[in-house]
Tab-separated table of C-alpha atoms and ligand atoms in Angstrom:
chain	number	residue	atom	x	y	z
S	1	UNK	CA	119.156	21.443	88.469
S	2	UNK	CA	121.631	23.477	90.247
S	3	UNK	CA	122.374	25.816	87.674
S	4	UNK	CA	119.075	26.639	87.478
S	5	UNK	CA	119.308	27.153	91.010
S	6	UNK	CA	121.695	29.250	90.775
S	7	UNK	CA	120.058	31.503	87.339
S	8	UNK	CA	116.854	32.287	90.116
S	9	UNK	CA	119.183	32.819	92.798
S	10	UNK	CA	120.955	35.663	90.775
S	11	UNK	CA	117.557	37.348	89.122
S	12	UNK	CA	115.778	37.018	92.514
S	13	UNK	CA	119.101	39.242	93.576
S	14	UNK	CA	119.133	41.294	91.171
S	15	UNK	CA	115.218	41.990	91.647
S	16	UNK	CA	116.120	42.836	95.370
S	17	UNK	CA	118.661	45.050	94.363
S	18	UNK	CA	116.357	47.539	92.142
S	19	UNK	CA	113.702	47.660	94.659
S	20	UNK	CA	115.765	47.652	98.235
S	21	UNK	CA	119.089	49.541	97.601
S	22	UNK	CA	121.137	47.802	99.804
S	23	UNK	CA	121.237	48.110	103.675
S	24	UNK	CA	123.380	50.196	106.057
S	25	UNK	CA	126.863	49.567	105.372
S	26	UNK	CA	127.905	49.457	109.031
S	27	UNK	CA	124.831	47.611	110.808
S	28	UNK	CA	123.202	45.914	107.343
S	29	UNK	CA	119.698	46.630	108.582
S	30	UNK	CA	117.233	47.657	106.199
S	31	UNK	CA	118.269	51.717	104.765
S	32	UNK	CA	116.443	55.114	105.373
S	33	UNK	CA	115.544	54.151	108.729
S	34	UNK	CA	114.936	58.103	109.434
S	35	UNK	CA	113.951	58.945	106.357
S	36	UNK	CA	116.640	60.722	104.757
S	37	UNK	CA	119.510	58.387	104.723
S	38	UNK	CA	121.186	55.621	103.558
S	39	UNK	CA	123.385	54.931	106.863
S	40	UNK	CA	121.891	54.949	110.126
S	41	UNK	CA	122.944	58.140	112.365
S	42	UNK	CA	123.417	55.707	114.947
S	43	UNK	CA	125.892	53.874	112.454
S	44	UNK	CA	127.591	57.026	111.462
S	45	UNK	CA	128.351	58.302	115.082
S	46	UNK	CA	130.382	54.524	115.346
S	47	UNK	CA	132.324	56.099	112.078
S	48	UNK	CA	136.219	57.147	113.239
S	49	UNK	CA	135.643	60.731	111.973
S	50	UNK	CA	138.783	63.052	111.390
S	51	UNK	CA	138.464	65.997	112.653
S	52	UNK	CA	141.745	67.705	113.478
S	53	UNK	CA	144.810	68.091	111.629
S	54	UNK	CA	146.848	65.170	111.082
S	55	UNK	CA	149.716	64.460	108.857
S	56	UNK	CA	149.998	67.408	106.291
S	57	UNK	CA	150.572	64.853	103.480
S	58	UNK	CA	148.366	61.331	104.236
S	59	UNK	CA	146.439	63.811	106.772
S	60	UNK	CA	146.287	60.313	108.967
S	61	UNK	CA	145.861	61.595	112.736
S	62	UNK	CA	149.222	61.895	115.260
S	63	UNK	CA	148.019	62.028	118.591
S	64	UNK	CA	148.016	64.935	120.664
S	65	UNK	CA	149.116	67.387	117.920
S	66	UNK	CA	146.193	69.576	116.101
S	67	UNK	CA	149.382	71.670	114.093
S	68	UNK	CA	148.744	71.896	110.257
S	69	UNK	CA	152.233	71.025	109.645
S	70	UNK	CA	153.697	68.005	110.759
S	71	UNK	CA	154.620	65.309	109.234
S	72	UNK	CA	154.108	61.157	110.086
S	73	UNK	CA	157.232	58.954	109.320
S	74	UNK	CA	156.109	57.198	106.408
S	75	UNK	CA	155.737	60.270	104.670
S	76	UNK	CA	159.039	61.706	106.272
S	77	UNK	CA	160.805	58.847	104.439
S	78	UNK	CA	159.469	59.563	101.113
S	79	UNK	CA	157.577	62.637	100.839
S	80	UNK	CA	155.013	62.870	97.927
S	81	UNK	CA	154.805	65.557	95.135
S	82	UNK	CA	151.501	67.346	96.345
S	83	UNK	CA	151.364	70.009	98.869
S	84	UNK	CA	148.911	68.493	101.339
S	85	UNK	CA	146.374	66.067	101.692
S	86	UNK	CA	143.755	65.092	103.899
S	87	UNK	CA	140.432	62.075	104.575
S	88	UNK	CA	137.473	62.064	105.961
S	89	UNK	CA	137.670	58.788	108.288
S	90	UNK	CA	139.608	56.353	109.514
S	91	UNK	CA	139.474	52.498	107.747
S	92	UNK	CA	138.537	50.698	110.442
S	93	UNK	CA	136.084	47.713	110.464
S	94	UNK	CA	133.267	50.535	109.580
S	95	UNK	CA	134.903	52.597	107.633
S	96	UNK	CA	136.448	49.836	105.262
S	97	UNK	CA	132.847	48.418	105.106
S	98	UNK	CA	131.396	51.969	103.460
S	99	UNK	CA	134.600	51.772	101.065
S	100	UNK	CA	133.728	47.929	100.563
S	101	UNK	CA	130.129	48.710	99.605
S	102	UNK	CA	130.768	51.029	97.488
S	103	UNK	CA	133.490	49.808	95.233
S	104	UNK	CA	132.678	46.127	95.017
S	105	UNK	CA	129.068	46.462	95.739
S	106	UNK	CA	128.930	49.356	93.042
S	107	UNK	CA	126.458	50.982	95.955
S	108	UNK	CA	126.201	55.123	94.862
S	109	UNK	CA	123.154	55.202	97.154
S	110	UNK	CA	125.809	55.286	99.894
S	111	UNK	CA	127.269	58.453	98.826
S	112	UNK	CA	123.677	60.134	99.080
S	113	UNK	CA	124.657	60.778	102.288
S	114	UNK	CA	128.193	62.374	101.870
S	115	UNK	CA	126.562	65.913	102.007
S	116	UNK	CA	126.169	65.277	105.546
S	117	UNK	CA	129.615	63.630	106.424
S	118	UNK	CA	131.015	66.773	105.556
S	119	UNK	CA	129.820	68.291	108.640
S	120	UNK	CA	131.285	65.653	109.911
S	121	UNK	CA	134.825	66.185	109.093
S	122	UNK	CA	135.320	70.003	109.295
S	123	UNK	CA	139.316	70.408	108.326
S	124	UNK	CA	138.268	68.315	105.332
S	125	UNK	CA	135.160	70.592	104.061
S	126	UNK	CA	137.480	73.806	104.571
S	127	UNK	CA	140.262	71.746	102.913
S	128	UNK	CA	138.241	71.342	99.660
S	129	UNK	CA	136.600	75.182	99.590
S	130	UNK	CA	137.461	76.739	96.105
S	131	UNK	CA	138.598	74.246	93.713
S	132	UNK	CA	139.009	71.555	90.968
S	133	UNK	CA	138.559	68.185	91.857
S	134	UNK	CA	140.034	65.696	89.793
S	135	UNK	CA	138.764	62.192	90.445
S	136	UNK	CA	141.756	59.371	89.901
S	137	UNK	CA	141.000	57.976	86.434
S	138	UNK	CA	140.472	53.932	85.784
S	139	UNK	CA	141.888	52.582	82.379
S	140	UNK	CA	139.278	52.493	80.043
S	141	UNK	CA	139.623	48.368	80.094
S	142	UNK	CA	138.844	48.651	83.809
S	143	UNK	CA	135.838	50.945	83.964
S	144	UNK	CA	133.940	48.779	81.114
S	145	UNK	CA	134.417	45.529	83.523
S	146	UNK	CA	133.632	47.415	86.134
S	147	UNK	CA	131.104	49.694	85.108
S	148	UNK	CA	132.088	52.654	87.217
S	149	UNK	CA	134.600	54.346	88.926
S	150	UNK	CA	133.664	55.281	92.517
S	151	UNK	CA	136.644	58.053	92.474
S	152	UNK	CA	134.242	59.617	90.287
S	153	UNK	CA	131.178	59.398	91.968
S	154	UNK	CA	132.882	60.668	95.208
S	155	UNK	CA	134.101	63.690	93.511
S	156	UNK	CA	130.345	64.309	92.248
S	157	UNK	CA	129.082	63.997	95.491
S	158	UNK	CA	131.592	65.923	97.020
S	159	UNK	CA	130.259	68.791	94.545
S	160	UNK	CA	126.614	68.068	95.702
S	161	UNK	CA	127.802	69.041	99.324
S	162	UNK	CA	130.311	71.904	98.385
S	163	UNK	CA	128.153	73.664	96.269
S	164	UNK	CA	129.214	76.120	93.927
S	165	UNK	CA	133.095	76.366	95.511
S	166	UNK	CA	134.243	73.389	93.860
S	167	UNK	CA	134.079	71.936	90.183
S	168	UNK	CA	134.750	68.353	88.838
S	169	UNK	CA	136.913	67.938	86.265
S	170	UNK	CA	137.603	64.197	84.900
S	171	UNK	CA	141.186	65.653	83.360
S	172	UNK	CA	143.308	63.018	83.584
S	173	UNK	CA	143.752	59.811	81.815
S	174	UNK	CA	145.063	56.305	82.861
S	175	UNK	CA	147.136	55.311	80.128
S	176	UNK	CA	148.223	52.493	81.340
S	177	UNK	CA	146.164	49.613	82.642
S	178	UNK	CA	148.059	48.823	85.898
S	179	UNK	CA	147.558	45.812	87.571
S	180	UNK	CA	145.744	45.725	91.198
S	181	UNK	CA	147.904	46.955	93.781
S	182	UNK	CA	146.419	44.966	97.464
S	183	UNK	CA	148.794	42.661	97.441
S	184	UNK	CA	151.805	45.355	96.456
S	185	UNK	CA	154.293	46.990	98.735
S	186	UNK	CA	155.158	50.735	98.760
S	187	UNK	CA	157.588	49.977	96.592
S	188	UNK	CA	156.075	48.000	94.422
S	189	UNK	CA	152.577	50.228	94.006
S	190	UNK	CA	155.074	52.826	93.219
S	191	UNK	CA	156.573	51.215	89.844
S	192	UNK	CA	153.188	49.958	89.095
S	193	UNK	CA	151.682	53.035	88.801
S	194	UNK	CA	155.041	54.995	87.331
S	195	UNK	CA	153.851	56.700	83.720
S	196	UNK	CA	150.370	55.325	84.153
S	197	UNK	CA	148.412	58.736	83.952
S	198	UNK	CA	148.348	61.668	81.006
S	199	UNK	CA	146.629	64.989	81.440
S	200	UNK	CA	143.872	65.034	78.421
S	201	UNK	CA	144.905	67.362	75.892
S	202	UNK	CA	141.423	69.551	76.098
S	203	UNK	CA	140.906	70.346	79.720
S	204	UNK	CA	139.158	73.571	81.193
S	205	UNK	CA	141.878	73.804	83.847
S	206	UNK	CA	143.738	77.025	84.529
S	207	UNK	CA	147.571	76.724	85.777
S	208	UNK	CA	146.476	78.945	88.861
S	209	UNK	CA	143.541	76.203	89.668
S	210	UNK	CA	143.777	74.775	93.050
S	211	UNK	CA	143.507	71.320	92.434
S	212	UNK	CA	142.362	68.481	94.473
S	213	UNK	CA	142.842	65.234	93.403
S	214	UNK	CA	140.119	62.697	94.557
S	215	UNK	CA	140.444	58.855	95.653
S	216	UNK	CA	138.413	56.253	97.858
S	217	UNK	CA	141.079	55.063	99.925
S	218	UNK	CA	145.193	56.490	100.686
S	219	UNK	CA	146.812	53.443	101.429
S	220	UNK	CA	150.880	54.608	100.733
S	221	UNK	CA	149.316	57.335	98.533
S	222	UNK	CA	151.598	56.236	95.078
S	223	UNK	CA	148.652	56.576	92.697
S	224	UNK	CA	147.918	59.856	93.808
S	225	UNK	CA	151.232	60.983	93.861
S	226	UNK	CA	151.498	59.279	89.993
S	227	UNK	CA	148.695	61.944	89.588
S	228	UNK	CA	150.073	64.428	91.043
S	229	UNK	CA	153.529	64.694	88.909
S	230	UNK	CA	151.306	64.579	85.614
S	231	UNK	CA	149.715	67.515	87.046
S	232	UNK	CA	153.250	69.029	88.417
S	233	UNK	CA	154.970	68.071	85.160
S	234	UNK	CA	152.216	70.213	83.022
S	235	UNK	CA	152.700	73.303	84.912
S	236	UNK	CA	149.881	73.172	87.878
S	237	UNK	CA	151.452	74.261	91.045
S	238	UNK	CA	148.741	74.296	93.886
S	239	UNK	CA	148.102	70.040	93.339
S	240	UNK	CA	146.195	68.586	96.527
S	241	UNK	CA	144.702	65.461	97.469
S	242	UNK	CA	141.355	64.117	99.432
S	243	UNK	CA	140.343	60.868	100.341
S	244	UNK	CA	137.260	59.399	102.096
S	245	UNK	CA	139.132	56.725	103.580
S	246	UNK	CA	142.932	56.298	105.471
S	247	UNK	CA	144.412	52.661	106.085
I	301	ZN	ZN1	123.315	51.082	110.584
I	302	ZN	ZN1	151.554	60.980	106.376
């Protein structure tokens, strides 16, 4: 009777999961500890938090420098499309858990909280101030096996925190259903993602929009920059990019 076994196992989880939300990403203990959110403060104050200038493109921190303009050496050798970018925290063992949970866990309670990590992450609040942000798009074949795309949600809940400053727009299209890039070098992720994005023919964007483009994670930054040149291509010149996570 394993499999039956195993059919209770999976409703018994799935009965956990409506009425307990998950736990804190970082610690796992039981959520709204304080009342009013999903990670513990304690948790978040573990988080590796940027707050200072780092690379202008990958925005990934270079110690002892708070300059708005410099430039880290992976990025030196092969400088992406969009002006500037920049993330809210470094992917260490914490941070790659909140990514974790909220990608393959399919966790949006996580995000409740992303109001707050703003204040968290100053350079990155200012960074967004007074524009579009366009959450990377999944192929359609993707986002019905996976039932959401977390890009998306971020950008939402990046709204929810900016206010009135910033829109979402969902203008671009994956075209092309790529395969996973994890196990792909720079190199590789490039090709991979080379023509995979189209800007949808009715969009509310403007040509002078300042435009942020909006990921989980910048790992070498080629999907974004994919983005990007669809963006560059149909006449948009002020094309940014945000992350939550760098690694
Ligand atoms: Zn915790
Ligand atoms: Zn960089």
């Amino acid at each position: 009777m394993d499999w039956m076994n195993k059919v209770i196992q999976k409703y018994l989880n799935y009965l956990s999961d409506l009425f307990f939300p998950g736990n804190c990403p970082v610690c796992e203990k039981a959520p709204y500890k304080d009342g009013f959110s999903y990670m513990c403060l304690e948790c978040e104050d573990l988080l590796a938090w940027i707050n200072k200038n780092g690379c202008k493109f990958c925005g990934i921190p270079m110690s002892g420098f708070d300059f708005d303009g410099l430039i880290c050496a992976a990025c030196r050798q092969d400088p992406p499309r969009f002006l500037k970018g920049k993330c809210m925290f470094l992917l260490d063992q914490n941070g790659k858990k909140i990514i974790h949970e909220i990608k393959y866990h399919g966790a949006k309670d996580v995000l409740k909280d992303l109001p707050r990590w703003l204040k968290r992450s100053i350079p990155f609040e200012e960074f967004l101030r007074d524009s579009v942000l366009i959450p990377v798009p999944l192929h359609k074949k993707r986002l019905k096996k996976r039932g959401f795309n977390q890009s998306v949600w971020i950008a939402h809940a990046l709204k929810k925190g900016m206010g009135d400053s910033v829109e979402v727009s969902e203008a671009l299209i994956r075209v092309r259903d790529t395969p996973t890039q994890t196990k792909l070098n720079r190199s590789q992720r490039k090709r991979n993602v080379k023509n995979a994005f189209a800007l949808k023919a009715k969009n509310s964007l403007e040509h002078s929009n300042k435009i942020v483009l909006i990921d989980d994670v910048y790992t070498t930054g080629a999907t974004l920059d994919a983005c990007a040149k669809v963006l560059i291509d149909g006449g948009f010149q002020n094309v940014y990019v945000a992350t939550l996570g760098h690694g």
